[in-house]
Amino acid sequence: MGAAPNMSVTVGGLTLSNPVLAASGTFGYGREYAPHLDLAALGGLVTKGVSLQPRAGNAPPRIRETACGMLNAIGLANVGLEVFLRDKLPFLAGLRQKGLAVVVNLYAESVAEFAELAGRLAGAAGEGVSALEVNVSCPNVKGGGMAFGVDPRAVAEVTAAVAGAAGALPVWVKLTPNVADPAPMARAALENGASAVSLINTLLGMAIDARARRPRLANLYGGLSGPAVKPVGLRMVHQVARAIPGAHIVGLGGIMSGEDAAEYLLAGARAVQVGTASFVDPGACARIAGELTEFCRQQGVADVNELVGGLINS
Amino acid sequence: MATLRAEVASHDRVSDPGAAPEIFLLRLRAPEITQKVRPGQFVMLKVAAGLDPLLARPFSVHGVEGGDLLILYRLAGKGTRLLSQVKEGQELTLWGPLGRGFDLNVKKPVLVAGGMGLAPLRFAAAALAKQGREVSFLCGLPGGDGFSELCESLERWAGSQVNFSLATEDGSLGVMGLVTALMPEALAWGDAVLACGPIPMLGAVARLCAERGVPCQVSLEAPMACGVGACLGCAIPAAGGGYLRACQEGPVMDAAQVDWERL
């Protein structure tokens, strides 16, 4: 056996000890998983989306298992910025001191709200936050309720506003797969101050109980995640990597193993996020980081960065 | 509390042969869990390896015998059908114990089970009896079909400290009627209720307790993905607005915490 492979990567203004981050909405605020795995084994984590005001979330049922996946319509339930700063940030700051990247995911329904959130986080977060991730899958209430993320002009506007308010904090933009081509959205983000794009968010879906003739989710529609969506995520990461040479991409969608993570790196991602896998196995993020190291060792890859973008030109 | 692999020590169908309800008793060697688990808590159990079904299922704990964890479940869908095919000697993946269990600091407990709600309540009854408490255990079923052997074994198990009463809607076992019909007599003695069963039944039990000023703990279930408080899937409408997580603030909650109208 040769020397241990280098697993450190740089992405979106951050240097990570390894390419595996926990995805927003699947890992709480970090503390929830502390009893279940060694958090220090992660490259970092992305928090549950934080909004200016607390949100109770949608009426249940909120989730439904589907073939090799699940639908969720949680409704971005979260504690709100004030409680986040007071109750959640101290633990996250401790993780950051241990070398984890702490990325705070932002949810808002207008450009002005996004800018206010970013400004207040940049001002109050101190040493506790490494970067911000903007969720542009939410409805643009002032823009008629259509999601920010399906309109390149709206992506550009919200990215510029957040980047302007965030000071030195790097800004990532999390893109929706519910578009024909993600490249124009990625370009709009990266040309307006984003250091990286994360993709993909969940695919909009539906489940029906035919016998009861009822939708399975109270919200009717929900976001599909899990291994069922991995081919879509790989395709979209590859599309953006090919369309925008040098783009910093964080890949996610259905990663269940170290080898799945390697597939995303080959498609063009510099780092990955693990989401639904944490529900299936609370130790998944640490396991997958270990498996990716083992994959590199077995494949004779001395530096994980050798994998990044390996298939862009194929 | 990492995930564990636990060997199946035994796995038997305990409902009557040929009857429609298929009920199984699963015994897992899981000393890491049995050392810690309290009545009313649950475990997340992967019913099969692989990606479909993807998610683990929450199961309440039916009892503990040494290092063996007992799970009583009814075959209800694809997941439990796959689980029912698991054989002795095979291994299953699980994590736990999880959630908030029953508060057993009660003097004269009345346990009210509807159907498979008896699964966690047997564990609670055993723990209360061990504390030296006398227990009234009320059990309601739609009908006796399938349950007669299970009920007989519960009656045998109950012994002198646990007073077991049964009601069936069709009158085929015990008293004819709903389990709530047994409550007035039990509450003439008891001073606390611990309940588990279908939501309409729990709502009726909670109302009856509220009318009499008797503290009532209910064990609730909801579709759940992670079991550890992160996914926010298992939302239970809270009295006074918002939601509680069945996996963290529950599965056992004070009935007064729950908004029964929205549930």
PDB file of C-alpha atoms in Angstrom, chain A residues 150-261:
ATOM      1  CA  VAL A 150     -35.562  29.133 -12.986  1.00  0.00           C
ATOM      2  CA  ASP A 151     -34.796  32.658 -14.249  1.00  0.00           C
ATOM      3  CA  PRO A 152     -31.159  33.634 -14.926  1.00  0.00           C
ATOM      4  CA  ARG A 153     -31.909  37.331 -14.320  1.00  0.00           C
ATOM      5  CA  ALA A 154     -33.382  36.548 -10.894  1.00  0.00           C
ATOM      6  CA  VAL A 155     -30.402  34.317 -10.053  1.00  0.00           C
ATOM      7  CA  ALA A 156     -28.055  37.132 -11.072  1.00  0.00           C
ATOM      8  CA  GLU A 157     -29.921  39.687  -9.005  1.00  0.00           C
ATOM      9  CA  VAL A 158     -30.159  37.621  -5.834  1.00  0.00           C
ATOM     10  CA  THR A 159     -26.535  36.461  -6.088  1.00  0.00           C
ATOM     11  CA  ALA A 160     -25.267  40.013  -6.525  1.00  0.00           C
ATOM     12  CA  ALA A 161     -27.328  41.203  -3.573  1.00  0.00           C
ATOM     13  CA  VAL A 162     -26.117  38.414  -1.259  1.00  0.00           C
ATOM     14  CA  ALA A 163     -22.491  38.734  -2.364  1.00  0.00           C
ATOM     15  CA  GLY A 164     -22.671  42.489  -1.833  1.00  0.00           C
ATOM     16  CA  ALA A 165     -23.957  42.047   1.709  1.00  0.00           C
ATOM     17  CA  ALA A 166     -21.811  39.065   2.685  1.00  0.00           C
ATOM     18  CA  GLY A 167     -18.517  40.929   2.915  1.00  0.00           C
ATOM     19  CA  ALA A 168     -15.632  38.470   2.865  1.00  0.00           C
ATOM     20  CA  LEU A 169     -17.844  35.371   3.230  1.00  0.00           C
ATOM     21  CA  PRO A 170     -17.831  33.243   0.079  1.00  0.00           C
ATOM     22  CA  VAL A 171     -21.265  32.745  -1.473  1.00  0.00           C
ATOM     23  CA  TRP A 172     -22.459  29.496  -3.005  1.00  0.00           C
ATOM     24  CA  VAL A 173     -25.683  29.263  -4.977  1.00  0.00           C
ATOM     25  CA  LYS A 174     -27.680  26.034  -4.809  1.00  0.00           C
ATOM     26  CA  LEU A 175     -29.359  25.404  -8.151  1.00  0.00           C
ATOM     27  CA  THR A 176     -32.598  23.637  -8.886  1.00  0.00           C
ATOM     28  CA  PRO A 177     -32.794  20.746 -11.358  1.00  0.00           C
ATOM     29  CA  ASN A 178     -36.305  21.831 -12.355  1.00  0.00           C
ATOM     30  CA  VAL A 179     -35.017  23.622 -15.469  1.00  0.00           C
ATOM     31  CA  ALA A 180     -34.136  22.401 -18.957  1.00  0.00           C
ATOM     32  CA  ASP A 181     -30.489  23.491 -18.745  1.00  0.00           C
ATOM     33  CA  PRO A 182     -28.738  24.530 -15.518  1.00  0.00           C
ATOM     34  CA  ALA A 183     -25.781  26.208 -17.278  1.00  0.00           C
ATOM     35  CA  PRO A 184     -27.398  29.667 -17.741  1.00  0.00           C
ATOM     36  CA  MET A 185     -28.329  29.711 -14.027  1.00  0.00           C
ATOM     37  CA  ALA A 186     -24.798  28.639 -13.025  1.00  0.00           C
ATOM     38  CA  ARG A 187     -23.296  31.317 -15.268  1.00  0.00           C
ATOM     39  CA  ALA A 188     -25.599  33.974 -13.819  1.00  0.00           C
ATOM     40  CA  ALA A 189     -24.505  33.014 -10.294  1.00  0.00           C
ATOM     41  CA  LEU A 190     -20.778  32.743 -11.018  1.00  0.00           C
ATOM     42  CA  GLU A 191     -20.664  36.029 -12.968  1.00  0.00           C
ATOM     43  CA  ASN A 192     -22.404  37.905 -10.154  1.00  0.00           C
ATOM     44  CA  GLY A 193     -20.268  37.086  -7.178  1.00  0.00           C
ATOM     45  CA  ALA A 194     -20.851  33.394  -6.395  1.00  0.00           C
ATOM     46  CA  SER A 195     -17.703  31.413  -5.625  1.00  0.00           C
ATOM     47  CA  ALA A 196     -19.389  28.101  -6.378  1.00  0.00           C
ATOM     48  CA  VAL A 197     -22.657  26.525  -7.424  1.00  0.00           C
ATOM     49  CA  SER A 198     -24.181  23.516  -5.629  1.00  0.00           C
ATOM     50  CA  LEU A 199     -26.336  21.192  -7.670  1.00  0.00           C
ATOM     51  CA  ILE A 200     -28.770  19.564  -7.642  1.00  0.00           C
ATOM     52  CA  ASN A 201     -31.547  20.470  -5.236  1.00  0.00           C
ATOM     53  CA  THR A 202     -34.548  18.085  -5.237  1.00  0.00           C
ATOM     54  CA  LEU A 203     -36.652  17.252  -8.294  1.00  0.00           C
ATOM     55  CA  LEU A 204     -40.272  18.277  -7.970  1.00  0.00           C
ATOM     56  CA  GLY A 205     -42.451  15.175  -7.764  1.00  0.00           C
ATOM     57  CA  MET A 206     -45.729  13.703  -6.564  1.00  0.00           C
ATOM     58  CA  ALA A 207     -46.997  10.477  -5.022  1.00  0.00           C
ATOM     59  CA  ILE A 208     -50.609   9.308  -5.145  1.00  0.00           C
ATOM     60  CA  ASP A 209     -52.615   6.819  -3.124  1.00  0.00           C
ATOM     61  CA  ALA A 210     -54.799   5.413  -5.908  1.00  0.00           C
ATOM     62  CA  ARG A 211     -57.037   3.408  -3.551  1.00  0.00           C
ATOM     63  CA  ALA A 212     -57.866   6.403  -1.393  1.00  0.00           C
ATOM     64  CA  ARG A 213     -57.654   8.703  -4.446  1.00  0.00           C
ATOM     65  CA  ARG A 214     -55.570  11.141  -2.499  1.00  0.00           C
ATOM     66  CA  PRO A 215     -52.118  12.698  -2.838  1.00  0.00           C
ATOM     67  CA  ARG A 216     -49.622  11.227  -0.385  1.00  0.00           C
ATOM     68  CA  LEU A 217     -48.306  14.638   0.699  1.00  0.00           C
ATOM     69  CA  ALA A 218     -50.492  17.339   2.221  1.00  0.00           C
ATOM     70  CA  ASN A 219     -48.565  19.829   0.079  1.00  0.00           C
ATOM     71  CA  LEU A 220     -49.420  17.786  -3.094  1.00  0.00           C
ATOM     72  CA  TYR A 221     -45.900  18.120  -4.496  1.00  0.00           C
ATOM     73  CA  GLY A 222     -42.575  17.435  -2.880  1.00  0.00           C
ATOM     74  CA  GLY A 223     -38.887  17.270  -3.652  1.00  0.00           C
ATOM     75  CA  LEU A 224     -37.538  13.907  -4.809  1.00  0.00           C
ATOM     76  CA  SER A 225     -34.155  12.876  -3.427  1.00  0.00           C
ATOM     77  CA  GLY A 226     -32.105   9.747  -2.896  1.00  0.00           C
ATOM     78  CA  PRO A 227     -30.359   7.325  -5.245  1.00  0.00           C
ATOM     79  CA  ALA A 228     -33.213   7.620  -7.764  1.00  0.00           C
ATOM     80  CA  VAL A 229     -32.005  11.131  -8.722  1.00  0.00           C
ATOM     81  CA  LYS A 230     -28.265  10.461  -8.997  1.00  0.00           C
ATOM     82  CA  PRO A 231     -28.223  10.156 -12.820  1.00  0.00           C
ATOM     83  CA  VAL A 232     -29.939  13.551 -13.095  1.00  0.00           C
ATOM     84  CA  GLY A 233     -27.446  15.137 -10.706  1.00  0.00           C
ATOM     85  CA  LEU A 234     -24.463  13.686 -12.558  1.00  0.00           C
ATOM     86  CA  ARG A 235     -25.813  14.909 -15.894  1.00  0.00           C
ATOM     87  CA  MET A 236     -26.411  18.445 -14.612  1.00  0.00           C
ATOM     88  CA  VAL A 237     -23.013  18.724 -12.917  1.00  0.00           C
ATOM     89  CA  HIS A 238     -21.436  17.525 -16.157  1.00  0.00           C
ATOM     90  CA  GLN A 239     -23.452  20.030 -18.221  1.00  0.00           C
ATOM     91  CA  VAL A 240     -22.328  22.952 -16.056  1.00  0.00           C
ATOM     92  CA  ALA A 241     -18.711  21.770 -15.894  1.00  0.00           C
ATOM     93  CA  ARG A 242     -18.584  21.451 -19.662  1.00  0.00           C
ATOM     94  CA  ALA A 243     -20.325  24.782 -20.349  1.00  0.00           C
ATOM     95  CA  ILE A 244     -18.278  26.848 -17.868  1.00  0.00           C
ATOM     96  CA  PRO A 245     -14.606  25.824 -17.814  1.00  0.00           C
ATOM     97  CA  GLY A 246     -13.105  26.206 -14.343  1.00  0.00           C
ATOM     98  CA  ALA A 247     -16.485  26.577 -12.595  1.00  0.00           C
ATOM     99  CA  HIS A 248     -16.390  25.548  -8.947  1.00  0.00           C
ATOM    100  CA  ILE A 249     -19.143  22.963  -8.532  1.00  0.00           C
ATOM    101  CA  VAL A 250     -20.375  21.172  -5.421  1.00  0.00           C
ATOM    102  CA  GLY A 251     -22.193  18.054  -6.620  1.00  0.00           C
ATOM    103  CA  LEU A 252     -25.079  16.372  -4.878  1.00  0.00           C
ATOM    104  CA  GLY A 253     -28.025  14.120  -5.542  1.00  0.00           C
ATOM    105  CA  GLY A 254     -28.331  10.517  -4.417  1.00  0.00           C
ATOM    106  CA  ILE A 255     -24.798   9.932  -3.136  1.00  0.00           C
ATOM    107  CA  MET A 256     -24.888   6.786  -1.009  1.00  0.00           C
ATOM    108  CA  SER A 257     -21.263   5.600  -1.209  1.00  0.00           C
ATOM    109  CA  GLY A 258     -17.684   6.752  -1.730  1.00  0.00           C
ATOM    110  CA  GLU A 259     -17.864   5.505  -5.291  1.00  0.00           C
ATOM    111  CA  ASP A 260     -20.970   7.642  -5.940  1.00  0.00           C
ATOM    112  CA  ALA A 261     -18.953  10.624  -4.675  1.00  0.00           C
TER     113      ALA A 261
END
